[in-house]
Amino acid sequence: MKKFFIKTYGCQMNVNDSEIVSSILVKAGFERVGKMDSADIILFNSCSVREHAEERVRGRITQEGSRKNSSNFPIIGLLGCVAQRNGNSLLQEIDALDFTLGTDQYRKLPDIINKVINNKDEYGFDQQNSSEIYEDIKPLRNTSVNAFVTIMRGCDNFCTYCIVPYVRGRERSRSIDKILTEVRRAGQNGYKDVTLLGQNVNSYNYKDYDFASLLKKAASIDTIRRLRFITSHPKDISGEVIATMAEEDRICESIHLPLQSASNKILKKMNRKYNYEKYFDIISELRTAIPDIAITTDVMVGFPGETEADFLETYNALKNIKFDYSFTFKYSPRPGTKAVEYSDQIPENIRLDRLQKLIDLQTVITEQKYQDLVGIQTTVYVEQVSRKDSKELSGRTRDNKIAVFPGKKELIGSFVEIKVTDAVGWTLRGKQIK
Ligand code: 5AD
Ligand code: SF4
């Protein structure tokens, strides 16, 4: 039985896609292994959202390729967004690469691997298939506690910086029955914390169901205890979604709401379809409806045309809103997108300087947010033995913060009350309360 290992880069969507790929391969008679070194087939599920992510995967393919033996093992395949964007040219460029497969082509995987093994040939497939949603495939999950459930694929928004609509195609929503069945089954199998996934979950649309109605139904499934969702788009999040979050006990007090920029001029140029005032109103509405909600965001600096004044607006927004955490990025030009053609690109040194300023600011805010929690009691869903200390367990709070405390591994998968005794960086430390 041939063994495979998947290395996943990028977003949670890719994490779930790797679980779908694993399921397809196991069904076809391959075995999943947890170490790259022991695999006959290495798959890289790649991300092309920024240039850096693409470079990393190329480097890694070349590195692993140097281990190939005279029979061409390990076989190396590239999946995901980079394969979709320029898989065929990478096949020409990188000797070690045996095949590439775009995001809608994973059902072909067993067949292609067998062909590569038998013929020692190379293949690249990047056709998009706007109806592929892997509806019938039960993901083979990476962990035994957290489940991702994809509710939609693709994106129709065309933010001018973003490669996603080109590599993941048009938006399509999965059947509500299939989603609810998957959530219920995940809970029955011990996955008590479920995250609904999509590039823009707020535009979920299946027959008469919108995202608020899906959320309400999923939140009433009693085999799970916690429900989350990513990612939300400020232009689409409705009052009904916020009201549902406030009403339903299983929906966690946490949301990821990408801001990108607080300058209205830049937001317009990004084609984000909201302005800062609207974004701020949503934050106020969320905090009024769900007082202890944790809010995280994505922000980008150095988008073409961003002046010092535009940047300051973003800087001040972070200072005012005080996100629990911000994922900060410097703009990376992606070939094929609209923004790459803008003539007013910002020099790298300015982009880096602005990025560092945001990181410094957010670090102080995040540390303060965590310090504020010292002394509280909270419920932790225990996920794993702590990587740093085998006598400690690591888990997650409802507001999506990592907490560690001394405990035995039998507690993995259960809910434990802790008292927070300390906050070290971005980890809460605590003690189990008897
Ligand atoms: N350059 C830098 N960051 C980007 N993102 C998306 N496209 C780019 C790009 N071209 C960021 C956005 C998005 C997150 C997933 O990645 O902030 O929300
Ligand atoms: Fe996810 Fe976008 Fe990266 Fe693809 S390009 S893995 S959709 S973040």
Coordinates of C-alpha atoms and ligand atoms in Angstrom, one line a residue:
M1 CA 0.0 0.0 0.0
K2 CA 1.5 3.3 -1.1
K3 CA 1.8 6.0 1.6
F4 CA 1.1 9.7 1.2
F5 CA 1.7 12.8 3.2
I6 CA 0.1 16.2 2.6
K7 CA 1.7 19.5 3.5
T8 CA -0.9 22.3 3.7
Y9 CA -0.2 26.0 3.2
G10 CA -2.6 28.9 3.3
C11 CA -6.2 29.2 4.7
Q12 CA -8.6 26.9 6.5
M13 CA -10.2 26.2 3.2
N14 CA -7.0 24.5 2.1
V15 CA -6.9 22.6 5.4
N16 CA -10.4 21.3 4.7
D17 CA -9.4 20.5 1.1
S18 CA -6.5 18.5 2.3
E19 CA -8.9 16.5 4.4
I20 CA -11.1 15.9 1.3
V21 CA -8.0 14.9 -0.7
S22 CA -7.1 12.4 2.1
S23 CA -10.5 10.9 2.0
I24 CA -10.3 10.4 -1.8
L25 CA -6.9 8.8 -1.5
V26 CA -7.7 6.5 1.4
K27 CA -10.9 5.3 -0.3
A28 CA -8.7 4.5 -3.4
G29 CA -6.4 2.3 -1.2
F30 CA -3.6 4.7 -0.3
E31 CA -2.4 5.1 3.3
R32 CA -2.1 8.5 5.1
V33 CA 1.1 9.0 7.1
G34 CA 2.0 11.8 9.5
K35 CA 5.6 12.2 8.4
M36 CA 7.0 13.5 5.1
D37 CA 10.1 11.3 5.3
S38 CA 8.1 8.0 5.4
A39 CA 5.8 8.9 2.4
D40 CA 6.0 7.5 -1.1
I41 CA 3.9 10.4 -2.3
I42 CA 4.3 13.9 -1.1
L43 CA 1.5 16.4 -1.9
F44 CA 1.9 20.1 -1.4
N45 CA -1.5 21.9 -1.1
S46 CA -0.4 25.4 -1.9
C47 CA -1.5 29.0 -1.4
S48 CA -1.0 31.8 -3.9
V49 CA -2.5 34.7 -1.9
R50 CA 1.0 36.3 -1.5
E51 CA 4.2 35.9 -3.5
H52 CA 6.1 34.7 -0.4
A53 CA 3.7 31.7 0.0
E54 CA 4.4 30.7 -3.6
E55 CA 8.1 30.9 -3.1
R56 CA 8.1 28.8 0.0
V57 CA 6.3 25.9 -1.7
R58 CA 8.7 26.0 -4.7
G59 CA 11.7 25.9 -2.4
R60 CA 10.2 23.0 -0.5
I61 CA 9.5 21.0 -3.7
T62 CA 13.0 21.3 -4.8
Q63 CA 14.4 20.4 -1.4
E64 CA 12.2 17.2 -1.2
G65 CA 12.9 16.4 -4.8
S66 CA 16.6 16.0 -4.0
R67 CA 15.6 12.8 -2.1
K68 CA 14.2 11.1 -5.1
N69 CA 15.6 7.5 -5.7
S70 CA 16.3 5.8 -9.0
S71 CA 12.6 4.7 -9.2
N72 CA 11.4 8.3 -8.9
F73 CA 10.2 8.0 -5.3
P74 CA 9.0 10.0 -3.5
I75 CA 6.5 11.1 -6.1
I76 CA 5.8 14.8 -5.7
G77 CA 2.5 16.5 -6.6
L78 CA 1.4 20.1 -6.3
L79 CA -2.2 20.8 -5.4
G80 CA -4.2 24.0 -4.5
C81 CA -4.1 27.6 -5.6
V82 CA -0.6 27.7 -7.0
A83 CA -1.3 24.6 -9.1
Q84 CA -4.4 26.3 -10.3
R85 CA -2.6 29.5 -11.2
N86 CA 0.5 28.3 -12.9
G87 CA 0.8 24.6 -12.4
N88 CA 1.6 23.8 -16.0
S89 CA 4.5 26.2 -16.2
L90 CA 5.9 24.9 -12.9
L91 CA 5.8 21.4 -14.3
Q92 CA 8.2 22.6 -17.0
E93 CA 10.3 24.6 -14.5
I94 CA 10.8 22.2 -11.6
D95 CA 12.3 18.8 -12.4
A96 CA 11.2 17.2 -9.2
L97 CA 7.6 17.9 -9.7
D98 CA 5.6 14.9 -11.2
F99 CA 2.1 16.4 -11.5
T100 CA 0.0 19.4 -10.6
L101 CA -3.8 19.5 -9.9
G102 CA -6.0 22.5 -9.5
T103 CA -8.6 23.1 -6.9
D104 CA -11.5 21.5 -8.8
Q105 CA -9.7 18.4 -9.9
Y106 CA -9.0 16.3 -6.8
R107 CA -11.2 13.4 -7.8
K108 CA -8.6 12.6 -10.5
L109 CA -5.8 12.2 -7.9
P110 CA -5.7 8.4 -7.5
D111 CA -5.7 7.9 -11.2
I112 CA -3.0 10.4 -11.8
I113 CA -0.8 9.0 -9.0
N114 CA -1.1 5.5 -10.5
K115 CA -0.3 6.8 -13.9
V116 CA 2.8 8.5 -12.6
I117 CA 3.9 5.4 -10.8
N118 CA 3.4 3.2 -13.9
N119 CA 4.5 5.5 -16.7
K120 CA 6.9 7.9 -15.0
D121 CA 5.1 10.6 -16.8
E122 CA 4.1 14.2 -15.8
Y123 CA 0.6 15.6 -15.7
G124 CA -1.0 19.0 -15.1
F125 CA -4.7 19.7 -14.8
D126 CA -6.0 23.2 -14.1
Q127 CA -9.5 23.1 -15.6
Q128 CA -12.0 24.9 -13.5
N129 CA -15.3 23.2 -12.8
S130 CA -17.8 25.6 -11.5
S131 CA -20.1 22.9 -10.2
E132 CA -17.5 20.9 -8.2
I133 CA -18.2 21.2 -4.5
Y134 CA -17.1 17.7 -3.4
E135 CA -20.6 17.3 -2.0
D136 CA -20.5 13.5 -1.4
I137 CA -17.0 13.3 0.1
K138 CA -16.6 12.9 3.9
P139 CA -13.4 14.7 4.9
L140 CA -10.8 12.6 6.6
R141 CA -10.1 15.0 9.4
N142 CA -6.7 16.0 10.8
T143 CA -7.7 16.2 14.4
S144 CA -10.1 14.3 16.6
V145 CA -11.7 17.4 18.1
N146 CA -12.2 20.3 15.7
A147 CA -14.2 19.9 12.5
F148 CA -14.2 22.2 9.5
V149 CA -17.3 22.0 7.3
T150 CA -17.2 23.7 4.0
I151 CA -20.5 25.5 3.2
M152 CA -19.4 27.2 -0.1
R153 CA -16.5 27.4 -2.5
G154 CA -15.2 30.1 -4.7
C155 CA -15.6 33.9 -4.6
D156 CA -17.4 36.5 -6.8
N157 CA -16.1 39.7 -5.1
F158 CA -13.0 40.5 -7.1
C159 CA -11.2 42.6 -4.6
T160 CA -8.6 44.2 -6.9
Y161 CA -5.6 42.8 -4.9
C162 CA -6.9 39.2 -4.7
I163 CA -6.1 36.1 -6.6
V164 CA -8.8 34.0 -5.0
P165 CA -11.6 34.5 -7.6
Y166 CA -9.2 33.4 -10.3
V167 CA -7.9 30.3 -8.6
R168 CA -11.0 29.1 -6.9
G169 CA -13.6 30.2 -9.4
R170 CA -17.2 31.4 -9.0
E171 CA -19.1 31.2 -5.8
R172 CA -21.3 28.1 -5.2
S173 CA -23.1 27.0 -2.1
R174 CA -23.5 23.5 -0.8
S175 CA -26.9 22.0 -0.1
I176 CA -28.1 22.9 3.4
D177 CA -29.1 19.3 4.1
K178 CA -25.7 18.0 3.4
I179 CA -24.1 20.7 5.6
L180 CA -26.4 20.0 8.5
T181 CA -25.9 16.3 8.2
E182 CA -22.1 16.8 8.2
V183 CA -22.3 19.0 11.3
R184 CA -24.5 16.5 13.1
R185 CA -22.3 13.6 12.2
A186 CA -19.1 15.5 13.2
G187 CA -20.7 16.0 16.7
Q188 CA -21.6 12.3 17.0
N189 CA -18.0 11.4 16.2
G190 CA -16.6 13.6 19.0
Y191 CA -16.0 16.9 17.1
K192 CA -17.7 19.2 19.6
D193 CA -16.3 22.4 18.0
V194 CA -17.4 23.0 14.4
T195 CA -16.3 25.8 12.0
L196 CA -18.4 26.6 8.9
L197 CA -16.1 27.5 6.1
G198 CA -16.3 29.7 3.0
Q199 CA -14.4 32.5 1.3
N200 CA -17.4 34.7 2.1
V201 CA -19.8 32.8 4.3
N202 CA -22.2 35.7 4.5
S203 CA -23.2 35.3 0.9
Y204 CA -24.2 31.7 1.4
N205 CA -27.2 31.1 -0.8
Y206 CA -29.0 27.8 -1.3
K207 CA -32.6 27.7 -2.5
D208 CA -34.4 29.9 0.1
Y209 CA -31.7 29.7 2.7
D210 CA -29.3 32.5 3.4
F211 CA -26.4 32.4 5.9
A212 CA -28.5 33.6 8.9
S213 CA -31.0 30.7 8.3
L214 CA -28.2 28.2 7.9
L215 CA -26.5 29.4 11.1
K216 CA -29.7 29.2 13.1
K217 CA -30.3 25.6 12.0
A218 CA -26.7 24.5 12.6
A219 CA -26.8 26.1 16.0
S220 CA -29.7 23.9 17.0
I221 CA -27.8 20.7 16.4
D222 CA -27.4 19.2 19.8
T223 CA -24.5 16.8 19.0
I224 CA -22.1 19.8 19.0
R225 CA -21.3 22.4 21.7
R226 CA -19.5 25.2 19.8
L227 CA -20.2 26.7 16.4
R228 CA -17.9 29.1 14.5
F229 CA -17.7 30.5 11.0
I230 CA -15.0 32.1 8.8
T231 CA -14.7 34.3 6.8
S232 CA -17.2 37.2 7.0
H233 CA -17.3 40.1 4.6
P234 CA -18.3 43.5 6.0
K235 CA -20.4 44.3 3.0
D236 CA -22.6 41.2 3.5
I237 CA -22.9 40.6 7.2
S238 CA -26.5 41.1 8.1
G239 CA -28.3 42.3 11.3
E240 CA -29.9 38.9 11.3
V241 CA -26.6 37.1 11.5
I242 CA -25.6 39.3 14.4
A243 CA -28.9 38.7 16.2
T244 CA -28.5 34.9 15.6
M245 CA -25.0 35.0 17.1
A246 CA -26.5 36.8 20.2
E247 CA -29.4 34.4 20.6
E248 CA -27.9 31.0 20.0
D249 CA -25.8 29.5 22.8
R250 CA -23.7 27.3 20.7
I251 CA -22.4 30.1 18.5
C252 CA -19.1 31.3 20.0
E253 CA -18.4 34.9 21.0
S254 CA -15.8 35.4 18.3
I255 CA -15.7 36.7 14.7
H256 CA -13.1 37.3 12.0
L257 CA -14.0 40.4 10.0
P258 CA -11.4 41.6 7.6
L259 CA -11.0 45.4 7.5
Q260 CA -8.1 45.6 5.0
S261 CA -7.9 49.4 5.2
A262 CA -9.6 52.2 7.1
S263 CA -9.1 54.7 4.3
N264 CA -12.3 55.1 2.2
K265 CA -10.2 56.0 -0.8
I266 CA -8.2 52.8 -0.6
L267 CA -11.3 50.7 0.2
K268 CA -12.9 52.0 -2.9
K269 CA -9.8 51.2 -5.0
M270 CA -9.7 47.7 -3.4
N271 CA -13.4 47.2 -4.6
R272 CA -14.4 46.3 -1.0
K273 CA -17.9 47.9 -1.3
Y274 CA -18.1 49.3 2.2
N275 CA -16.6 52.4 3.9
Y276 CA -14.9 52.7 7.2
E277 CA -18.1 54.2 8.8
K278 CA -20.1 51.2 7.8
Y279 CA -17.4 48.9 9.2
F280 CA -17.3 50.8 12.4
D281 CA -21.1 50.5 12.8
I282 CA -20.9 46.7 12.4
I283 CA -18.3 46.6 15.1
S284 CA -20.5 48.7 17.4
E285 CA -23.5 46.5 16.6
L286 CA -21.6 43.3 17.3
R287 CA -20.3 44.7 20.6
T288 CA -23.7 45.8 21.7
A289 CA -25.4 42.5 20.9
I290 CA -22.5 40.3 22.2
P291 CA -20.6 42.3 24.8
D292 CA -17.7 39.9 25.3
I293 CA -17.2 39.1 21.7
A294 CA -13.6 38.7 20.4
I295 CA -13.0 40.4 17.1
T296 CA -10.1 39.6 14.8
T297 CA -9.3 41.1 11.4
D298 CA -7.0 41.2 8.4
V299 CA -5.3 44.5 7.4
M300 CA -3.1 45.3 4.5
V301 CA -0.6 48.1 4.1
G302 CA 1.1 49.5 1.0
F303 CA -1.8 49.0 -1.4
P304 CA -1.1 51.0 -4.6
G305 CA -1.7 54.7 -3.9
E306 CA -1.7 54.4 -0.1
T307 CA -0.4 57.7 1.3
E308 CA 1.0 58.3 4.7
A309 CA -2.4 59.8 5.6
D310 CA -4.3 56.7 4.4
F311 CA -2.0 54.5 6.4
L312 CA -2.6 56.7 9.5
E313 CA -6.3 56.1 9.2
T314 CA -5.7 52.4 9.3
Y315 CA -3.2 52.8 12.2
N316 CA -5.8 54.9 14.2
A317 CA -8.6 52.4 13.4
L318 CA -6.6 49.6 15.0
K319 CA -5.9 51.9 18.0
N320 CA -9.6 52.7 18.3
I321 CA -11.2 49.4 17.6
K322 CA -8.7 47.4 19.6
F323 CA -9.0 44.0 17.8
D324 CA -8.2 40.9 19.8
Y325 CA -5.8 40.1 17.0
S326 CA -4.9 41.5 13.5
F327 CA -3.4 39.5 10.8
T328 CA -1.2 42.1 9.1
F329 CA 0.0 41.9 5.6
K330 CA 2.0 44.0 3.2
Y331 CA 0.5 44.2 -0.2
S332 CA 1.9 41.7 -2.6
P333 CA 1.2 42.2 -6.3
R334 CA -0.5 39.1 -7.8
P335 CA -0.2 38.7 -11.6
G336 CA -3.6 38.7 -13.3
T337 CA -5.3 40.9 -10.7
K338 CA -6.4 44.5 -11.3
A339 CA -4.2 46.2 -8.7
V340 CA -1.0 44.9 -10.3
E341 CA -1.6 47.3 -13.2
Y342 CA -2.0 50.4 -11.0
S343 CA 0.9 52.8 -11.7
D344 CA 1.1 54.1 -8.1
Q345 CA 2.8 51.0 -6.5
I346 CA 4.4 51.6 -3.1
P347 CA 8.1 50.9 -2.6
E348 CA 9.0 47.9 -0.6
N349 CA 10.8 49.8 2.1
I350 CA 7.7 51.9 2.8
R351 CA 5.5 48.8 2.8
L352 CA 7.8 47.1 5.3
D353 CA 8.0 50.2 7.5
R354 CA 4.2 50.5 7.7
L355 CA 3.8 46.8 8.4
Q356 CA 6.2 46.9 11.3
K357 CA 4.3 49.9 12.8
L358 CA 1.0 48.0 12.7
I359 CA 2.6 44.8 14.1
D360 CA 4.1 46.8 17.0
L361 CA 0.8 48.5 17.8
Q362 CA -1.2 45.3 17.6
T363 CA 1.2 43.4 19.8
V364 CA 0.7 45.9 22.6
I365 CA -3.1 45.8 22.2
T366 CA -3.3 42.0 22.0
E367 CA -1.1 41.6 25.1
Q368 CA -3.3 43.9 27.0
K369 CA -6.5 42.0 25.9
Y370 CA -4.9 38.8 27.2
Q371 CA -3.8 40.4 30.5
D372 CA -7.4 41.6 31.0
L373 CA -8.5 38.0 31.2
V374 CA -6.2 37.1 34.1
G375 CA -8.4 36.1 37.1
I376 CA -11.5 35.1 35.1
Q377 CA -13.0 31.6 35.0
T378 CA -13.6 30.1 31.6
T379 CA -14.4 26.9 29.8
V380 CA -11.6 25.3 27.7
Y381 CA -12.2 22.7 25.0
V382 CA -9.1 20.5 25.4
E383 CA -7.5 19.9 22.0
Q384 CA -4.0 18.4 22.5
V385 CA -1.1 17.9 24.8
S386 CA 0.9 21.1 24.9
R387 CA 3.8 21.2 22.4
K388 CA 6.0 22.8 24.9
D389 CA 5.4 20.7 28.0
S390 CA 4.0 17.1 27.9
K391 CA 2.5 17.6 31.4
E392 CA 0.2 20.4 30.1
L393 CA -2.8 20.4 27.9
S394 CA -3.7 23.0 25.3
G395 CA -7.2 24.1 24.4
R396 CA -9.4 26.9 23.2
T397 CA -11.8 29.2 24.9
R398 CA -15.1 30.2 23.3
D399 CA -13.6 33.5 22.2
N400 CA -10.9 31.5 20.3
K401 CA -7.9 32.1 22.6
I402 CA -5.4 29.3 23.3
A403 CA -5.2 28.3 27.0
V404 CA -2.8 25.9 28.6
F405 CA -3.1 24.2 32.0
P406 CA -1.6 21.2 33.8
G407 CA -3.6 18.0 33.1
K408 CA -3.7 14.5 31.8
K409 CA -4.2 13.6 28.1
E410 CA -7.4 11.7 28.9
L411 CA -9.0 15.1 29.1
I412 CA -8.5 15.7 25.3
G413 CA -11.9 16.2 23.7
S414 CA -13.6 17.3 27.0
F415 CA -14.6 20.7 28.3
V416 CA -12.8 21.9 31.4
E417 CA -13.4 24.9 33.7
I418 CA -10.2 26.8 34.4
K419 CA -9.2 29.9 36.3
V420 CA -6.8 32.1 34.2
T421 CA -3.7 32.7 36.3
D422 CA -1.4 34.3 33.8
A423 CA -1.1 35.5 30.2
V424 CA 2.2 34.8 28.5
G425 CA 2.3 36.5 25.1
W426 CA -0.7 35.2 23.2
T427 CA -1.4 32.2 25.5
L428 CA -3.6 32.1 28.6
R429 CA -2.3 30.0 31.4
G430 CA -4.6 28.5 34.0
K431 CA -5.5 25.9 36.6
Q432 CA -8.3 23.5 36.4
I433 CA -11.1 24.3 38.9
K434 CA -12.3 21.2 40.8
Ligands
5AD1 N1 -1.3 40.9 -0.8 C1 -1.2 40.9 0.5 N2 -2.2 40.4 1.3 C2 -3.3 39.9 0.6 N3 -4.4 39.3 1.1 C3 -5.1 38.9 0.0 N4 -4.5 39.2 -1.1 C4 -3.4 39.8 -0.8 C5 -2.3 40.4 -1.5 N5 -2.3 40.5 -2.9 C6 -4.7 39.2 2.5 C7 -6.0 39.9 2.8 C8 -6.9 38.7 3.0 C9 -6.0 37.7 3.6 C10 -6.5 36.3 3.6 O1 -4.8 37.8 2.9 O2 -5.9 40.6 4.0 O3 -8.0 39.0 3.9
SF4_2 FE1 -6.8 30.0 0.7 FE2 -6.7 32.1 -1.0 FE3 -4.4 31.0 -0.2 FE4 -6.1 29.7 -1.9 S1 -5.0 31.7 -2.3 S2 -5.1 28.8 -0.1 S3 -8.1 30.4 -1.1 S4 -5.8 32.0 1.1

